[in-house]
mmCIF file of C-alpha atoms in Angstrom:
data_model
loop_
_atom_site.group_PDB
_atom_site.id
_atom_site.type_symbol
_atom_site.label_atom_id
_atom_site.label_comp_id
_atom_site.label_asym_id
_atom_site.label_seq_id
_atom_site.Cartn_x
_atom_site.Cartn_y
_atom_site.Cartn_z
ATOM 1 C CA UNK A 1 0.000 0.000 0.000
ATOM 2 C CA UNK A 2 1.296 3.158 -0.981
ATOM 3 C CA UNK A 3 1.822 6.216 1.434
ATOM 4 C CA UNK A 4 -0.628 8.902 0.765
ATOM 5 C CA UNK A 5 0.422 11.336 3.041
ATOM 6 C CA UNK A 6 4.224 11.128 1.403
ATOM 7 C CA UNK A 7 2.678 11.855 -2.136
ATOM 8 C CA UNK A 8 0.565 14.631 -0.799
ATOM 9 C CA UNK A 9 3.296 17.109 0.888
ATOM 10 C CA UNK A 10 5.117 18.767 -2.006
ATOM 11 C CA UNK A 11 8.966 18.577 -2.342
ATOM 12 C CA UNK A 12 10.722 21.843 -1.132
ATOM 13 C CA UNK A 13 13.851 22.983 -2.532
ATOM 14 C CA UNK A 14 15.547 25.581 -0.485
ATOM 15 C CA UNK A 15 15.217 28.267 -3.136
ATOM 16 C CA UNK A 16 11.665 27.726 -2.943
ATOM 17 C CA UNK A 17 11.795 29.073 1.313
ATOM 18 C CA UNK A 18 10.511 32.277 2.604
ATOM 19 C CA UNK A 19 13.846 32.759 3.836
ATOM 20 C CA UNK A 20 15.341 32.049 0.662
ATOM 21 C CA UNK A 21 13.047 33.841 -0.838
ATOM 22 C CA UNK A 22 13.467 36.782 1.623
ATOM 23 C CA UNK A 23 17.524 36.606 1.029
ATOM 24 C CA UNK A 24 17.480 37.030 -2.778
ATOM 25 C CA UNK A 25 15.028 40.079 -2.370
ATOM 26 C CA UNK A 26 17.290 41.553 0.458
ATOM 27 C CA UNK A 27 20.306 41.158 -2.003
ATOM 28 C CA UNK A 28 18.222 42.522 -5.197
ATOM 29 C CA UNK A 29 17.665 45.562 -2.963
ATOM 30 C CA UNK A 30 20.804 46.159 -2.218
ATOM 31 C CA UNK A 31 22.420 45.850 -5.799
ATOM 32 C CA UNK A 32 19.922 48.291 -6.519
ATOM 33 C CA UNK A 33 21.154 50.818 -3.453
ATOM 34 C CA UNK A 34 24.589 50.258 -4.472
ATOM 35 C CA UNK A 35 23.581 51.566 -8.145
ATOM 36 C CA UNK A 36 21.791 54.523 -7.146
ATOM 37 C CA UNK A 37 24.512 55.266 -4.647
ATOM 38 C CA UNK A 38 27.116 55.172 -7.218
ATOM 39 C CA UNK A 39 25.331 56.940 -9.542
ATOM 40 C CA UNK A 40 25.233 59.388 -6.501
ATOM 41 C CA UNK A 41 28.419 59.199 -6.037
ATOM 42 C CA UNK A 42 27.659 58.748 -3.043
ATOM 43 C CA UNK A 43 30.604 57.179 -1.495
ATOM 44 C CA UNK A 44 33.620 57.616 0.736
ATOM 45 C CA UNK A 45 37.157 56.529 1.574
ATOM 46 C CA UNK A 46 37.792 54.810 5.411
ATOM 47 C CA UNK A 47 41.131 54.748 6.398
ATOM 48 C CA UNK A 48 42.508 51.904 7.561
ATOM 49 C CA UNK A 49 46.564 52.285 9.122
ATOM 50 C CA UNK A 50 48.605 49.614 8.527
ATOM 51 C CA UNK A 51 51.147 49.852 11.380
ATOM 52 C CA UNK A 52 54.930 48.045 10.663
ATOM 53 C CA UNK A 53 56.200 45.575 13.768
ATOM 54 C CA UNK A 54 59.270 47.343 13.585
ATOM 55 C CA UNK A 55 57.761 50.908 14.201
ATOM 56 C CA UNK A 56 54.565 50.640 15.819
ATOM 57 C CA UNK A 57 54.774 54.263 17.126
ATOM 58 C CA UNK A 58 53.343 55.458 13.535
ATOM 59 C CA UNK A 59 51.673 53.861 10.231
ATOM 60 C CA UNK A 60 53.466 52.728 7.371
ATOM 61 C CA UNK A 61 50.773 53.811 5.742
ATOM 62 C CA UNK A 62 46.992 54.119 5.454
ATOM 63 C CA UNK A 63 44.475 51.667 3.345
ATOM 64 C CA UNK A 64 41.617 53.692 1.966
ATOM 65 C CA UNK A 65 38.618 51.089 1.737
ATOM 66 C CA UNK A 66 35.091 52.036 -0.437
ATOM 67 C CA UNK A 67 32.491 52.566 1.743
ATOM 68 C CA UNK A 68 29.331 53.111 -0.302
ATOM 69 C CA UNK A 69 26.551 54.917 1.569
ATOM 70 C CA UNK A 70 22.586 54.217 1.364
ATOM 71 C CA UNK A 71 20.212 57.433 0.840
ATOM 72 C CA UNK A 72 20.280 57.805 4.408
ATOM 73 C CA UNK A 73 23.946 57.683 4.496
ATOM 74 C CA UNK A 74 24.730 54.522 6.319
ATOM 75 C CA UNK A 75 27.225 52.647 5.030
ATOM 76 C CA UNK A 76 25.794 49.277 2.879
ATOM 77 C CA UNK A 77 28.040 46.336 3.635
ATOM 78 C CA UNK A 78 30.590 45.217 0.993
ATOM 79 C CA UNK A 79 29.458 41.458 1.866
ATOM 80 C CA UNK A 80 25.827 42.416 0.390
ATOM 81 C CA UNK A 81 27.186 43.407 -3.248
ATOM 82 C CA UNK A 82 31.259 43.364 -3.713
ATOM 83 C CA UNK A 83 31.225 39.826 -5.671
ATOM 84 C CA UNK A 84 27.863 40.857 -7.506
ATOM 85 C CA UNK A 85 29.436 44.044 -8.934
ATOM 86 C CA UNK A 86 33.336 43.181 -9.078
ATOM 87 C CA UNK A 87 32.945 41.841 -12.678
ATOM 88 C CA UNK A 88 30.491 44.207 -14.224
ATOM 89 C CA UNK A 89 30.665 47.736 -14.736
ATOM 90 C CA UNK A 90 29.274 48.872 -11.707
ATOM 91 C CA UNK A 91 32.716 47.612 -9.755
ATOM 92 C CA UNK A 92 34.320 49.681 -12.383
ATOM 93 C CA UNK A 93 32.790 53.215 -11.549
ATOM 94 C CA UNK A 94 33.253 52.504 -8.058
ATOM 95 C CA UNK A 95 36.758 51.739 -8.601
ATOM 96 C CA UNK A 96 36.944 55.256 -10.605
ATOM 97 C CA UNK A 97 35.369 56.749 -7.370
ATOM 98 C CA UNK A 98 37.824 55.281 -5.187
ATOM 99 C CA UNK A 99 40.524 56.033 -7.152
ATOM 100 C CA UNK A 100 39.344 59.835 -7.449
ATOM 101 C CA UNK A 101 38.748 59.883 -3.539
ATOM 102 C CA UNK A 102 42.039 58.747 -2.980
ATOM 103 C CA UNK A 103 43.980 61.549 -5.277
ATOM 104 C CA UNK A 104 42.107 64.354 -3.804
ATOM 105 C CA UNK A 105 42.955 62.706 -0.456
ATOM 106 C CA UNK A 106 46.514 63.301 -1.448
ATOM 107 C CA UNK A 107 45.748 66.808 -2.868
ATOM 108 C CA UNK A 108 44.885 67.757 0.732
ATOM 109 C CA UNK A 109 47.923 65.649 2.660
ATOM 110 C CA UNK A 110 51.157 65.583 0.219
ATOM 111 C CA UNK A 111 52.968 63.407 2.927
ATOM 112 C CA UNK A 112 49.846 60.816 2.867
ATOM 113 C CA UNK A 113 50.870 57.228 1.860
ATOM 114 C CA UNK A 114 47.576 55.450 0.652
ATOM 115 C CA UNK A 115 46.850 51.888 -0.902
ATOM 116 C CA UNK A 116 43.521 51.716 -2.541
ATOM 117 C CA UNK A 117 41.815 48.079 -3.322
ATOM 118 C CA UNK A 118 40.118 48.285 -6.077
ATOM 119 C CA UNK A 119 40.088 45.437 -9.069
ATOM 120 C CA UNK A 120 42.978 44.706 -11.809
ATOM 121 C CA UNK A 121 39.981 45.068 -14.435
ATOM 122 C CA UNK A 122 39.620 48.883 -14.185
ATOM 123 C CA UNK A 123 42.365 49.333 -15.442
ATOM 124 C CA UNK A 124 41.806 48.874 -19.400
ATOM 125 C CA UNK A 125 38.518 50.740 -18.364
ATOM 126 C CA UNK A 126 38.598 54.443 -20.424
ATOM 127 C CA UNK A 127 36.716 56.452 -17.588
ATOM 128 C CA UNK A 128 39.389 55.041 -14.877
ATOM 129 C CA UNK A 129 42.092 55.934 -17.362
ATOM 130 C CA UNK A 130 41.144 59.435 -17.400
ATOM 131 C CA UNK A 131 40.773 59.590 -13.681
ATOM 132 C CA UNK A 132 43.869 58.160 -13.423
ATOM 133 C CA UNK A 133 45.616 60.233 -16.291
ATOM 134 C CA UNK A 134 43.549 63.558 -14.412
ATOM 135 C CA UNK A 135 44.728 63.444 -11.130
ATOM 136 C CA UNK A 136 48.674 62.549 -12.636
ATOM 137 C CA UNK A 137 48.232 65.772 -14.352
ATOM 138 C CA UNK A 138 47.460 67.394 -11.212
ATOM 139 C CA UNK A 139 49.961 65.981 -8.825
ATOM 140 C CA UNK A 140 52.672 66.628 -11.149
ATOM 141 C CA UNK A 141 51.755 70.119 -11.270
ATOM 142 C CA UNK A 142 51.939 70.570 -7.668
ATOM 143 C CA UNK A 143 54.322 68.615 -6.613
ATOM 144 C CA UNK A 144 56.605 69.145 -9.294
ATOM 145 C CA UNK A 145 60.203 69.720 -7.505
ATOM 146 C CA UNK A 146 58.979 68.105 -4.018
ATOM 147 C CA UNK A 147 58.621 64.656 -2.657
ATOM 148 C CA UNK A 148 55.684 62.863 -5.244
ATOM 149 C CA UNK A 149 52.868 62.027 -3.639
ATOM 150 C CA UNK A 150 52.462 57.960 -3.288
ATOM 151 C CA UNK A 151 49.413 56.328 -3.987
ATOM 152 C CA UNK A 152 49.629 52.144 -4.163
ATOM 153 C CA UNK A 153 46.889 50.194 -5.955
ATOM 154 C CA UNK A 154 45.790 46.509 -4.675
ATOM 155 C CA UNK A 155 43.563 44.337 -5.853
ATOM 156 C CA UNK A 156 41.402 40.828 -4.557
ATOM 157 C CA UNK A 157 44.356 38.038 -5.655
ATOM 158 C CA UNK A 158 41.555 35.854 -6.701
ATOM 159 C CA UNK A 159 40.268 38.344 -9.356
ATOM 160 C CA UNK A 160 44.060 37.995 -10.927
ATOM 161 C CA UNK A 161 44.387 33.843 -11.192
ATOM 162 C CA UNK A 162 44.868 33.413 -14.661
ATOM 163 C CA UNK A 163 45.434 36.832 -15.480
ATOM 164 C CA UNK A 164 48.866 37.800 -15.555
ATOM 165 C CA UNK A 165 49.175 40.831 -17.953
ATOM 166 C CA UNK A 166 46.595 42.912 -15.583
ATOM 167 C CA UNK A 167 48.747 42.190 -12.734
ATOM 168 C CA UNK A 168 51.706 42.986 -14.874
ATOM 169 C CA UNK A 169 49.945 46.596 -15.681
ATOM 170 C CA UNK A 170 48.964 47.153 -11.727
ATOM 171 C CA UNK A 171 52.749 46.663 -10.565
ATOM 172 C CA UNK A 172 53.280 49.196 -13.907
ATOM 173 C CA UNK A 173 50.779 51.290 -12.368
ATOM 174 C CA UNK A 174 52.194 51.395 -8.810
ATOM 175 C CA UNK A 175 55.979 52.634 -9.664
ATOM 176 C CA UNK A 176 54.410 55.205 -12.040
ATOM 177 C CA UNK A 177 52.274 56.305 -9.167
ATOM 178 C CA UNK A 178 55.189 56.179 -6.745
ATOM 179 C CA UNK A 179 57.353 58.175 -9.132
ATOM 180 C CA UNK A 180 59.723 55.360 -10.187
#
């Protein structure tokens, strides 16, 4: 005799869950307030020191980290959208925004040391190109004659497997930007 109660209750997958269900929502929203907030440009640099063993009295330097900000100007979490947008053209124009926030950061403090994480892909991206090519312009200008300016780009290691010319180009990047 077959078991009629096992061939009434439906099969659930866990996609199929209110929770689930909930989660993808939560996560559409948030792509969605990361979009408008870029658009925005509604975004800032935290700085992060990164202190040496051998001279803890002072940072070796400081690590400006994206923060992108909601419409009420709370920071979203990275965790919510960072491996949604890293690929696509949104992580591009928020790498041109960090990148921007992080020259003008060294407009205002010559002396400032700064890494900024941003992806290996911007960089054959046109608009980060002129940001980049901008803000050169500028801080050779100013500091033309005095102690350049130092601005280091990183990027997520497992964004470069397999792509060895981009990281080529970063560590390019990072003595031009050093003045080497």
């Amino acid at each position: 005799m077959k078991n009629r109660d096992a061939r009434a209750m439906p099969v659930h997958r866990d996609e199929d869950s209110p929770l689930s269900f909930a989660a993808a929502e939560q996560s559409r929203q948030a792509l969605a307030m990361v979009r408008a907030a870029i658009d925005r440009q509604d975004v800032m640099l935290a700085y992060q020191p990164v202190i040496q063993t051998c001279r803890p009295d002072r940072p070796a330097f400081y690590e400006g980290l994206i923060r992108v900000l909601d419409d009420r100007g709370r920071i979203i979490p990275a965790k919510e959208f960072i491996n949604a947008i890293e690929r696509t053209e949104v992580g591009r124009k928020l790498d041109c925004l960090s990148l921007e926030l992080g020259l003008k950061a060294l407009l205002g403090q010559p002396d400032l040391r700064l890494a900024i994480n941003m992806s290996a892909r911007s960089i054959g991206y046109a608009p980060w190109t002129k940001v980049l090519n901008r803000g050169l312009a500028v801080h050779t200008h100013r500091f033309a004659g005095a102690k350049q300016p130092r601005i280091d780009l990183t990027e997520q290691p497992r964004i470069l497997v397999g792509r060895p010319a981009e990281h080529h180009a970063v560590n390019v990047l990072k003595m031009r930007l050093a003045g080497i």
